Short mmCIF file of C-alpha atoms in Angstrom, two decimals:
data_model
loop_
_atom_site.label_atom_id
_atom_site.label_comp_id
_atom_site.label_asym_id
_atom_site.label_seq_id
_atom_site.Cartn_x
_atom_site.Cartn_y
_atom_site.Cartn_z
CA MET P 1 77.05 178.56 26.93
CA LEU P 2 75.13 175.42 26.73
CA LEU P 3 72.27 176.57 28.54
CA ASN P 4 71.94 179.58 25.94
CA GLN P 5 71.50 176.79 23.22
CA PRO P 6 67.94 176.16 22.07
CA GLN P 7 68.51 172.38 21.85
CA PRO P 8 67.06 170.30 24.74
CA GLU P 9 70.22 168.06 24.68
CA ALA P 10 72.51 171.28 25.31
CA LYS P 11 70.48 172.01 28.23
CA ASN P 12 70.41 168.44 29.23
CA LEU P 13 74.15 168.42 29.08
CA ALA P 14 74.63 171.67 30.84
CA LEU P 15 72.70 170.33 33.92
CA VAL P 16 74.75 167.31 33.98
CA MET P 17 77.81 169.08 33.79
CA GLU P 18 76.89 171.61 36.39
CA THR P 19 78.13 169.62 39.36
CA TYR P 20 81.66 169.70 37.83
CA THR P 21 81.68 173.29 36.45
CA THR P 22 80.18 175.39 39.30
CA GLY P 23 79.07 172.84 41.88
CA SER P 24 80.78 170.80 44.66
CA PHE P 25 82.97 168.83 42.25
CA ASP P 26 84.60 172.14 40.37
CA THR P 27 88.00 171.40 41.48
CA PHE P 28 89.30 171.12 37.81
CA ALA P 29 87.02 173.72 36.47
CA HIS P 30 89.47 176.51 37.30
CA ARG P 31 92.49 177.77 35.52
CA THR P 32 95.63 176.03 36.90
CA ASN P 33 98.34 177.92 38.86
CA VAL P 34 100.82 175.24 37.67
CA ASP P 35 103.28 176.58 35.19
CA VAL P 36 103.65 173.35 33.05
CA ASN P 37 106.70 174.97 30.93
CA ASN P 38 108.88 174.81 34.29
CA ARG P 39 111.65 172.50 34.07
CA LEU P 40 110.43 170.94 37.33
CA ILE P 41 106.90 170.28 37.75
CA VAL P 42 105.27 169.03 41.20
CA PHE P 43 101.63 167.72 41.38
CA ASP P 44 100.47 167.59 45.03
CA ILE P 45 97.27 165.54 45.18
CA LYS P 46 97.15 164.97 48.97
CA ASP P 47 94.18 167.53 49.59
CA ILE P 48 91.83 166.29 46.70
CA GLY P 49 88.90 164.76 48.30
CA SER P 50 88.38 160.96 47.96
CA ASN P 51 85.41 161.59 45.39
CA LEU P 52 87.79 163.24 43.04
CA ARG P 53 91.00 161.49 43.76
CA ASP P 54 90.53 159.07 40.84
CA LEU P 55 89.97 162.07 38.53
CA GLY P 56 92.86 164.05 39.93
CA LEU P 57 95.24 161.02 39.43
CA LYS P 58 94.30 160.75 35.86
CA VAL P 59 94.79 164.39 35.19
CA CYS P 60 98.20 164.51 36.61
CA LEU P 61 99.11 161.15 34.92
CA ASN P 62 97.69 162.37 31.67
CA GLU P 63 99.99 165.64 31.86
CA ILE P 64 102.91 163.57 32.70
CA TRP P 65 102.25 161.55 29.61
CA ASN P 66 101.82 164.65 27.46
CA LYS P 67 104.96 166.11 28.59
CA MET P 68 106.84 163.03 27.76
CA VAL P 69 105.41 162.86 24.23
CA GLU P 70 106.16 166.52 23.80
CA ASN P 71 109.68 166.28 25.17
CA ARG P 72 110.70 163.29 22.83
CA ALA P 73 109.80 165.43 19.82
CA LYS P 74 112.46 167.81 21.12
CA GLY P 75 114.92 165.13 22.03
CA ILE P 76 114.59 165.68 25.95
CA TRP P 77 114.23 162.94 28.30
CA THR P 78 111.41 163.20 30.93
CA ARG P 79 111.93 162.01 34.41
CA ALA P 80 108.71 161.27 36.47
CA TYR P 81 109.18 160.71 40.16
CA ILE P 82 106.00 159.24 42.00
CA ASP P 83 106.11 158.99 45.67
CA GLU P 84 103.65 156.86 47.56
CA PHE P 85 103.43 154.96 44.44
CA HIS P 86 101.01 152.24 45.98
CA LEU P 87 98.23 154.99 46.21
CA LEU P 88 98.27 155.55 42.51
CA LEU P 89 97.91 151.97 42.03
CA SER P 90 94.95 151.65 44.39
CA SER P 91 92.57 152.56 41.53
CA PRO P 92 92.11 149.96 38.57
CA SER P 93 91.89 152.74 36.12
CA SER P 94 95.05 154.55 37.43
CA ALA P 95 96.81 151.43 37.72
CA ASP P 96 96.05 150.35 34.14
CA PHE P 97 97.19 153.94 32.89
CA LEU P 98 100.30 153.77 34.80
CA LYS P 99 101.13 150.24 33.31
CA SER P 100 100.52 151.53 29.75
CA ILE P 101 102.91 154.59 30.48
CA TRP P 102 105.60 152.21 32.14
CA LYS P 103 105.43 149.92 28.96
CA ARG P 104 105.67 152.91 26.55
CA ALA P 105 107.97 155.27 28.40
CA ARG P 106 111.36 154.16 27.05
CA LYS P 107 110.32 154.57 23.49
CA PHE P 108 109.07 158.20 24.46
CA TRP P 109 112.32 158.93 26.21
CA GLY P 110 110.75 158.61 29.41
CA VAL P 111 112.07 157.54 32.84
CA PRO P 112 109.32 156.95 35.38
CA THR P 113 110.21 156.05 38.93
CA GLY P 114 107.71 154.69 41.57
CA ILE P 115 108.77 155.04 45.26
CA THR P 116 107.08 153.46 47.96
CA GLN P 117 108.06 152.25 51.59
CA ASN P 118 106.83 148.76 51.46
CA VAL P 119 106.20 146.73 48.15
CA GLU P 120 103.76 144.31 49.90
CA ASP P 121 101.04 146.58 48.51
CA LEU P 122 102.38 146.64 45.01
CA LEU P 123 102.72 143.10 45.01
CA LEU P 124 98.96 142.53 45.42
CA SER P 125 98.22 144.38 42.15
CA PRO P 126 98.75 142.77 38.68
CA ALA P 127 99.25 146.14 37.12
CA ALA P 128 102.09 146.72 39.79
CA ARG P 129 103.45 143.44 38.96
CA ALA P 130 103.72 144.11 35.25
CA ILE P 131 105.33 147.57 35.91
CA ILE P 132 108.10 145.83 38.35
CA THR P 133 108.91 143.47 35.49
CA ASN P 134 109.01 146.09 32.86
CA SER P 135 111.46 148.12 34.86
CA SER P 136 115.03 148.05 33.83
CA PHE P 137 116.23 149.04 37.32
CA VAL P 138 114.92 148.10 40.73
CA MET P 139 116.54 149.52 44.05
CA MET P 140 115.49 147.92 47.21
CA LEU P 141 116.35 149.50 50.53
CA ASN P 142 115.68 147.42 53.55
CA GLN P 143 112.72 145.59 52.50
CA SER P 144 111.07 143.07 54.79
CA SER P 145 112.31 139.43 54.20
CA ILE P 146 108.91 138.31 52.91
CA ASP P 147 108.86 141.09 50.39
CA ARG P 148 112.60 140.55 49.38
CA ALA P 149 111.56 136.71 48.68
CA ASN P 150 108.65 137.85 46.78
CA LEU P 151 110.54 140.30 44.77
CA ALA P 152 113.26 137.85 44.06
CA ASP P 153 110.70 135.36 42.69
CA ILE P 154 109.27 138.14 40.33
CA LEU P 155 112.56 139.34 39.20
CA ASN P 156 114.43 135.91 38.96
CA LEU P 157 117.07 137.04 41.54
CA SER P 158 119.14 134.56 43.22
CA ALA P 159 119.99 134.88 47.02
CA SER P 160 123.20 136.39 46.24
CA ASP P 161 121.41 139.21 44.51
CA LEU P 162 119.60 140.04 47.55
#
């Protein structure tokens, strides 16, 4: 449609966007096959190429946030379970977006849950540390002694709490 416009700015914009609409990065230029009105929605991002991973994460996180806002108006709790949580924190922009969701989720009837096998990666990220300290419930299953000690320090836990 932009190519049909007479203004040179429209043509320039169309050419800049071409890679993302019909070119090699057109992953998000198609209608989704995900029914976002289902009670349970699963976003699988493992096959997104590394060039689009950050954008894919943002699209999924934004959809989760929008659903949280929508459900709050209906009086419905929204639960988000994020497996391989450390992967979402590897990008600074995704980490910041997740941190903002974590800080606002309770007010929007949201229950975000991050799942990871080793917290060592999380402890390296300032955003992850903020997420951990803003969590009202932390479950640690068989963490390494170093990770337990680091978490105990962050969460102000005694030796008997571990």
